[in-house]
C-alpha atoms as a printed R data frame, in Angstrom:
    type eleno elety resid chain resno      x       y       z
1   ATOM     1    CA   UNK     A     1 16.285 -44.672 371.763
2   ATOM     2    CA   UNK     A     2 17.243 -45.982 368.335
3   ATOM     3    CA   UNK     A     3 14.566 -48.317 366.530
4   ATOM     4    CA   UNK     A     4 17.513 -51.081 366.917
5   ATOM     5    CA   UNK     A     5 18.227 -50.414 370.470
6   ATOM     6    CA   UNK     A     6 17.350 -52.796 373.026
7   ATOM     7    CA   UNK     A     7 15.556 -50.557 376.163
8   ATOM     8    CA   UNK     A     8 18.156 -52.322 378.559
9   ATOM     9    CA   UNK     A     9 20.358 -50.447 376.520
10  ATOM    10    CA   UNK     A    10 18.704 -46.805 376.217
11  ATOM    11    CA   UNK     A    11 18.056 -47.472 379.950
12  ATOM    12    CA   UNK     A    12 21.792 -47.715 380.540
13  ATOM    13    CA   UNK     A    13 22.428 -44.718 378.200
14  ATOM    14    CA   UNK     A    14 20.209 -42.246 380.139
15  ATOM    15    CA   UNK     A    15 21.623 -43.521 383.327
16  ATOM    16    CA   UNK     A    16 24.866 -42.916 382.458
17  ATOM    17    CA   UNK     A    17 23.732 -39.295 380.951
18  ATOM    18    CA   UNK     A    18 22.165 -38.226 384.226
19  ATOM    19    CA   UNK     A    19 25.312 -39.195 386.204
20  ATOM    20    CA   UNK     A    20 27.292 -37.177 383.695
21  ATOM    21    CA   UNK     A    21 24.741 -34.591 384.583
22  ATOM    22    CA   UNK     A    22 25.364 -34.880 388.097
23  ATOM    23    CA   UNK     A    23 29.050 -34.955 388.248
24  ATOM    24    CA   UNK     A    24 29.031 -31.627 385.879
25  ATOM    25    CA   UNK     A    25 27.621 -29.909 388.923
26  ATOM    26    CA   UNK     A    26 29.201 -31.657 391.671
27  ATOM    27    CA   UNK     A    27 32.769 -30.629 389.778
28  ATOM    28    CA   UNK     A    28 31.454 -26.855 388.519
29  ATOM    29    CA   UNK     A    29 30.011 -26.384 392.325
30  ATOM    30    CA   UNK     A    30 33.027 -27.590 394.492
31  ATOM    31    CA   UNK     A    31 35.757 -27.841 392.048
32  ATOM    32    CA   UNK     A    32 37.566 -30.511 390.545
33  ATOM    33    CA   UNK     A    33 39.979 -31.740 392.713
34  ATOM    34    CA   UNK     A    34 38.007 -31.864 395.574
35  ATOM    35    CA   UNK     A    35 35.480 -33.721 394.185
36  ATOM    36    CA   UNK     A    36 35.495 -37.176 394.749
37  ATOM    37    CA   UNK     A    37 33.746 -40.511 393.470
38  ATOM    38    CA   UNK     A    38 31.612 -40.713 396.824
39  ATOM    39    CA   UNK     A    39 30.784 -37.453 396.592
40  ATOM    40    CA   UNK     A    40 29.029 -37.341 392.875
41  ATOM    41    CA   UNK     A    41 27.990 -41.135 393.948
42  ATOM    42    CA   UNK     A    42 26.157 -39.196 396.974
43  ATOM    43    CA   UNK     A    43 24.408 -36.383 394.919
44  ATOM    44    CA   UNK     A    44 23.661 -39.413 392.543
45  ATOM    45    CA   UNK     A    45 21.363 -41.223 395.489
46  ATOM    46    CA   UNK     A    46 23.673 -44.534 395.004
47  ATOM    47    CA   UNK     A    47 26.879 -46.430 396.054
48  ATOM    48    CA   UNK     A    48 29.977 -45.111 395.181
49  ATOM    49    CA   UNK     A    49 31.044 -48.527 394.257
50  ATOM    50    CA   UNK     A    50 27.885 -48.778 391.945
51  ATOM    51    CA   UNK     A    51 29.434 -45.672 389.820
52  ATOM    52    CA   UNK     A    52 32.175 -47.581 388.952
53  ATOM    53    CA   UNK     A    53 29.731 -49.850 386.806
54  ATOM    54    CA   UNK     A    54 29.211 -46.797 384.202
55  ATOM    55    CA   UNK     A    55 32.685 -45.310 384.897
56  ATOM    56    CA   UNK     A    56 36.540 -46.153 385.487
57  ATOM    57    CA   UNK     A    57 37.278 -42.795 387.265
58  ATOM    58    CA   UNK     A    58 36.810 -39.237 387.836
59  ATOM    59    CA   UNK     A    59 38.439 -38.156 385.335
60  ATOM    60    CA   UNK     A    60 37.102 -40.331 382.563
61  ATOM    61    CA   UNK     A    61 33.644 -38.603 384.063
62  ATOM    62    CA   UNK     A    62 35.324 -35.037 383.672
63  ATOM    63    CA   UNK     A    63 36.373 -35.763 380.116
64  ATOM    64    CA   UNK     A    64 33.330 -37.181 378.685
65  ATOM    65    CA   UNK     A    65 31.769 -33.888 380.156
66  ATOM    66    CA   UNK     A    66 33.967 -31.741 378.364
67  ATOM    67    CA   UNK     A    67 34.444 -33.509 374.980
68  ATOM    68    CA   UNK     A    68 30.662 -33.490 374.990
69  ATOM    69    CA   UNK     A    69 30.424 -29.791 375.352
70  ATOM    70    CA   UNK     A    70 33.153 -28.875 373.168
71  ATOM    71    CA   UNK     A    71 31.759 -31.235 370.184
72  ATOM    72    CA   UNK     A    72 28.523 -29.898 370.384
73  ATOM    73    CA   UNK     A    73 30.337 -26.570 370.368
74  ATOM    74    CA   UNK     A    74 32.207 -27.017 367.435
75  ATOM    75    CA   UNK     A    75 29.245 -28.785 365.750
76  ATOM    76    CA   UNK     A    76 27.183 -25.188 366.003
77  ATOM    77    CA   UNK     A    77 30.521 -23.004 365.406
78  ATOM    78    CA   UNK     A    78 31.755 -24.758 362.427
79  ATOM    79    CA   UNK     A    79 28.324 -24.781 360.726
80  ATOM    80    CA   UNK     A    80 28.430 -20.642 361.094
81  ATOM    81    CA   UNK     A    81 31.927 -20.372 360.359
82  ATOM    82    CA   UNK     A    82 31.095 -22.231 356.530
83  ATOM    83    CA   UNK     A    83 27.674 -20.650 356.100
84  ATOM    84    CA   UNK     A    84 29.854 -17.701 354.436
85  ATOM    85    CA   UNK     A    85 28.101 -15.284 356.027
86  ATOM    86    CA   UNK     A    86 29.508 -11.705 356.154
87  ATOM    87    CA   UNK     A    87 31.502 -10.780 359.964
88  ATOM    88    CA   UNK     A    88 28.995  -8.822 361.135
89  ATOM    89    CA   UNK     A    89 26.652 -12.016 361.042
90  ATOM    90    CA   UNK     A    90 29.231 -14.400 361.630
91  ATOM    91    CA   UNK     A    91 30.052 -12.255 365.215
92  ATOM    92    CA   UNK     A    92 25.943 -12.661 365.636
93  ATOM    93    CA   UNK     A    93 25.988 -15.816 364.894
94  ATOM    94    CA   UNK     A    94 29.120 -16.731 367.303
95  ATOM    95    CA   UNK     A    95 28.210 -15.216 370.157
96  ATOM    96    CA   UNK     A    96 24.051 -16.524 369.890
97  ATOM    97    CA   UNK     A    97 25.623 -20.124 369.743
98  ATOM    98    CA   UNK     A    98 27.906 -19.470 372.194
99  ATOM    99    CA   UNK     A    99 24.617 -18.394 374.697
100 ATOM   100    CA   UNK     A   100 22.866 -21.191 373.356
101 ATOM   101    CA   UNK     A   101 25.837 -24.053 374.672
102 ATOM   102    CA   UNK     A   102 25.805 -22.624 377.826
103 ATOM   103    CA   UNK     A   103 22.082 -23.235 378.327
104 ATOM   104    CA   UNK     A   104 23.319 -26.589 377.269
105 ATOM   105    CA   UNK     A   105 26.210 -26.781 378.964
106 ATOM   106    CA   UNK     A   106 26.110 -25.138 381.838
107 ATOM   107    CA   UNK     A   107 28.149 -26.739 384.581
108 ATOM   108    CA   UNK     A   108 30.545 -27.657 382.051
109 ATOM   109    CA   UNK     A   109 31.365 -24.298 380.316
110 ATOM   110    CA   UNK     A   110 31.958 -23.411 384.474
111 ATOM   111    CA   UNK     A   111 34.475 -26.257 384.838
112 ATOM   112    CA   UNK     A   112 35.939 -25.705 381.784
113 ATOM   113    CA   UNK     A   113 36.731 -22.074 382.950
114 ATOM   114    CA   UNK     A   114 38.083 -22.795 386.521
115 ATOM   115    CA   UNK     A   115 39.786 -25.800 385.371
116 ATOM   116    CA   UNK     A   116 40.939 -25.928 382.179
117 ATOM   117    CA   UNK     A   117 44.551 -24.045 382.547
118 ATOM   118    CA   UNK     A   118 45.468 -26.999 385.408
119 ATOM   119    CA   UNK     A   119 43.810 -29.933 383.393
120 ATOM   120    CA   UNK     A   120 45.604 -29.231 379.635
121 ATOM   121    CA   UNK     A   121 48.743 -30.658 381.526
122 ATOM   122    CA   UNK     A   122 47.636 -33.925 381.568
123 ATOM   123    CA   UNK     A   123 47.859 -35.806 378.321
124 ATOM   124    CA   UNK     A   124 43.791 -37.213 378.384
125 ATOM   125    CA   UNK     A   125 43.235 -33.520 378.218
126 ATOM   126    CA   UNK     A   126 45.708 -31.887 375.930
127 ATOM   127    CA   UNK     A   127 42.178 -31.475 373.682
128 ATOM   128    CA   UNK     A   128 40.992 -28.398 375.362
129 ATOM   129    CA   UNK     A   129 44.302 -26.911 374.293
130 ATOM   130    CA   UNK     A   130 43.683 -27.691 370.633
131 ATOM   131    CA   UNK     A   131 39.864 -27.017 371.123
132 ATOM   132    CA   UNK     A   132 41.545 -23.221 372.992
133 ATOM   133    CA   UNK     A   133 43.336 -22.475 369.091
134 ATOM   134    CA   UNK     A   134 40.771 -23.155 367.095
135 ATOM   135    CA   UNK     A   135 38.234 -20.709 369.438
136 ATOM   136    CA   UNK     A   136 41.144 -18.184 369.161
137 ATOM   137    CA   UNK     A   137 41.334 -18.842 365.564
138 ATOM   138    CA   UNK     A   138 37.781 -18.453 364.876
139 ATOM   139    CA   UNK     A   139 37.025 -15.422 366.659
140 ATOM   140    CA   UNK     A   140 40.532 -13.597 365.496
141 ATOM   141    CA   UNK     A   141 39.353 -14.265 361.850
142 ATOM   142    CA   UNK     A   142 35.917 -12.953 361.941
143 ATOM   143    CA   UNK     A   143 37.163  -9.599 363.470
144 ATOM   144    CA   UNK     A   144 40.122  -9.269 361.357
145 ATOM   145    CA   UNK     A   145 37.491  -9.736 358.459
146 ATOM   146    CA   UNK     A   146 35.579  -7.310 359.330
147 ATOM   147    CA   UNK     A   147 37.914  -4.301 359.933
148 ATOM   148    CA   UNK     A   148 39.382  -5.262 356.843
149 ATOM   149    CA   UNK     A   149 35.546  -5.031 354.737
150 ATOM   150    CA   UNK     A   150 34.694  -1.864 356.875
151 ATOM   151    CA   UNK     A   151 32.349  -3.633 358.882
152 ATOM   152    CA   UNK     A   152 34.020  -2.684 362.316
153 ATOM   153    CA   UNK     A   153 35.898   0.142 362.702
154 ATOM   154    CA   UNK     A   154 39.532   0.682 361.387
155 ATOM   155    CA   UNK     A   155 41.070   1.543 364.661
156 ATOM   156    CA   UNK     A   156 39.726  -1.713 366.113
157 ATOM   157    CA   UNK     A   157 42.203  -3.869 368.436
158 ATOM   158    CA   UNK     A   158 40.823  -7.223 367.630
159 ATOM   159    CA   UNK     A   159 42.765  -8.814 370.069
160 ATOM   160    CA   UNK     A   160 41.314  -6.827 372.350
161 ATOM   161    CA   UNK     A   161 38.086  -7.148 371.419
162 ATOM   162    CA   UNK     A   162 38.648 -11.152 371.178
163 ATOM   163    CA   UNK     A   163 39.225 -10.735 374.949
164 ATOM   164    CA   UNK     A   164 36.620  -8.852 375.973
165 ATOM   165    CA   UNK     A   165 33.998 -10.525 374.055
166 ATOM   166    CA   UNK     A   166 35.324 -14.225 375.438
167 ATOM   167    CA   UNK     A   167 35.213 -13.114 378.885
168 ATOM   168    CA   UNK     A   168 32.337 -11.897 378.348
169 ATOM   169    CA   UNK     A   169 29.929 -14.390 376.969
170 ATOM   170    CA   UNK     A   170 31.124 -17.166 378.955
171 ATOM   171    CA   UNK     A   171 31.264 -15.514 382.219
172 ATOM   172    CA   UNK     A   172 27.147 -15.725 381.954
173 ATOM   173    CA   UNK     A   173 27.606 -19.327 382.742
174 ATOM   174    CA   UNK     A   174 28.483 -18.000 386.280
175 ATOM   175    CA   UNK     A   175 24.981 -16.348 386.738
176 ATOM   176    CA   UNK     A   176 22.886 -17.965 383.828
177 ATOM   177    CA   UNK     A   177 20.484 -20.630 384.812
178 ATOM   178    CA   UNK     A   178 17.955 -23.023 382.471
179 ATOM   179    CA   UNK     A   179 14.647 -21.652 382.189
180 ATOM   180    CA   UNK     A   180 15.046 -18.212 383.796
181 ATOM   181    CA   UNK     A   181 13.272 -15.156 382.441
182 ATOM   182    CA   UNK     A   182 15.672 -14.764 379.345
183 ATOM   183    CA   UNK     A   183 16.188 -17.327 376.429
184 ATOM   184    CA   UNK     A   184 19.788 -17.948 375.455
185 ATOM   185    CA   UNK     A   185 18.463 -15.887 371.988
186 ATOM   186    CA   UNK     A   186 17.195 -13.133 374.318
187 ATOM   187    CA   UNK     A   187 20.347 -12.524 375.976
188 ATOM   188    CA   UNK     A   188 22.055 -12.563 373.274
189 ATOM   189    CA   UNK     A   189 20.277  -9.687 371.085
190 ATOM   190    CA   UNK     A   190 20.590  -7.582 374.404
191 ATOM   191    CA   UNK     A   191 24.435  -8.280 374.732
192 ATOM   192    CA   UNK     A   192 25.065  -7.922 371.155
193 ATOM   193    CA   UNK     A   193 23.136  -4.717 370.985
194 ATOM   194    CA   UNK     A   194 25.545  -3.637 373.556
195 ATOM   195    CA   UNK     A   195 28.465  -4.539 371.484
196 ATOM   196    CA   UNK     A   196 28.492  -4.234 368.083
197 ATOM   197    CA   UNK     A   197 27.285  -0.219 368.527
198 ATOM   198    CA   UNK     A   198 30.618  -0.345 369.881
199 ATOM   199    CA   UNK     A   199 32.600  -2.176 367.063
200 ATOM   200    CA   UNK     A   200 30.482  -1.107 363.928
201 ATOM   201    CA   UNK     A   201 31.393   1.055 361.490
202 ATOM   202    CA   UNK     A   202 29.999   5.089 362.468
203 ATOM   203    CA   UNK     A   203 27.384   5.949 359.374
């Protein structure tokens, strides 16, 4: 709560973060389209009709989840991408934040796997298309980078290696859960220990 804000209003704020909250799993959990309003109303303890006094729709739910997670995203990959790091530490640096947002983000990095192909053809969520490029972009860059300063290795695919290292990092929001016996830093050293002896230059 802001020093201005009245606590009517932060009230109203968290509410409508824990139904976000709730949704996020309801969708990641059954699936978009057979999710319905009664059904995230349900898991929510409340009315269906009562949801409609913090939301219009479904989908206005799904893409305030999704915006959320991808600005937050961005937010964390931009600031590494202009730190002018060198691509060895930028790839750290990527795939740590990456961990990191889906300890944060969970549910949604899971709905915005299974979904995200069906839900760019509707024009509220032509964004995750746009949000796809710039990922592509990012990642494509750093490798390229680094075969080209002899950090990774010459023969490197880096499309390849795009691919492989997207799938993954975010397929750990399939199995990852808050809290468990590895931080998001944790898993990260192990997977990228894993990785770059694969990528880096042979001394």
């Amino acid at each position: 709560m802001t020093a201005t804000e009245p606590p009517a209003a932060a009230a109203a704020r968290d509410r409508r973060g824990e139904l976000l909250g709730t949704a996020a799993e309801v969708f990641a959990e059954q699936g978009y389209n057979a999710t319905t309003v009664r059904k995230i109303a349900d898991h929510a303890g409340m009315l269906a009709g009562s949801l409609y006094y913090h939301f219009d729709s479904k989908e206005s739910m799904l893409e305030e989840i999704l915006r959320t997670f991808l600005d937050e995203l961005w937010d964390g990959y931009d600031a590494v991408l202009g730190a002018g790091l060198g691509p060895r530490e930028t790839l750290q640096a990527l795939v740590t934040e990456s961990f990191r947002e889906i300890d944060r983000h969970r549910a949604a990095v899971a709905i915005y796997q299974k979904e995200s192909k069906q839900l760019v053809a509707q024009e509220r969520f032509t964004f995750l298309a746009e949000s796809q490029r710039r990922f592509e972009k990012a990642w494509l860059s750093t490798l390229e980078r680094g075969v080209a300063e002899r950090a990774f290795r010459a023969d490197l695919d880096v499309r390849l290696t795009y691919r492989f290292v997207r799938d993954t990092v975010w397929v750990a929001a399939s199995w990852y859960r808050p809290g468990g016996q590895h931080s998001p830093d944790e898993i990260a050293r192990q997977y990228l220990s894993m990785v770059l002896d694969g990528i880096a230059v042979r001394e």
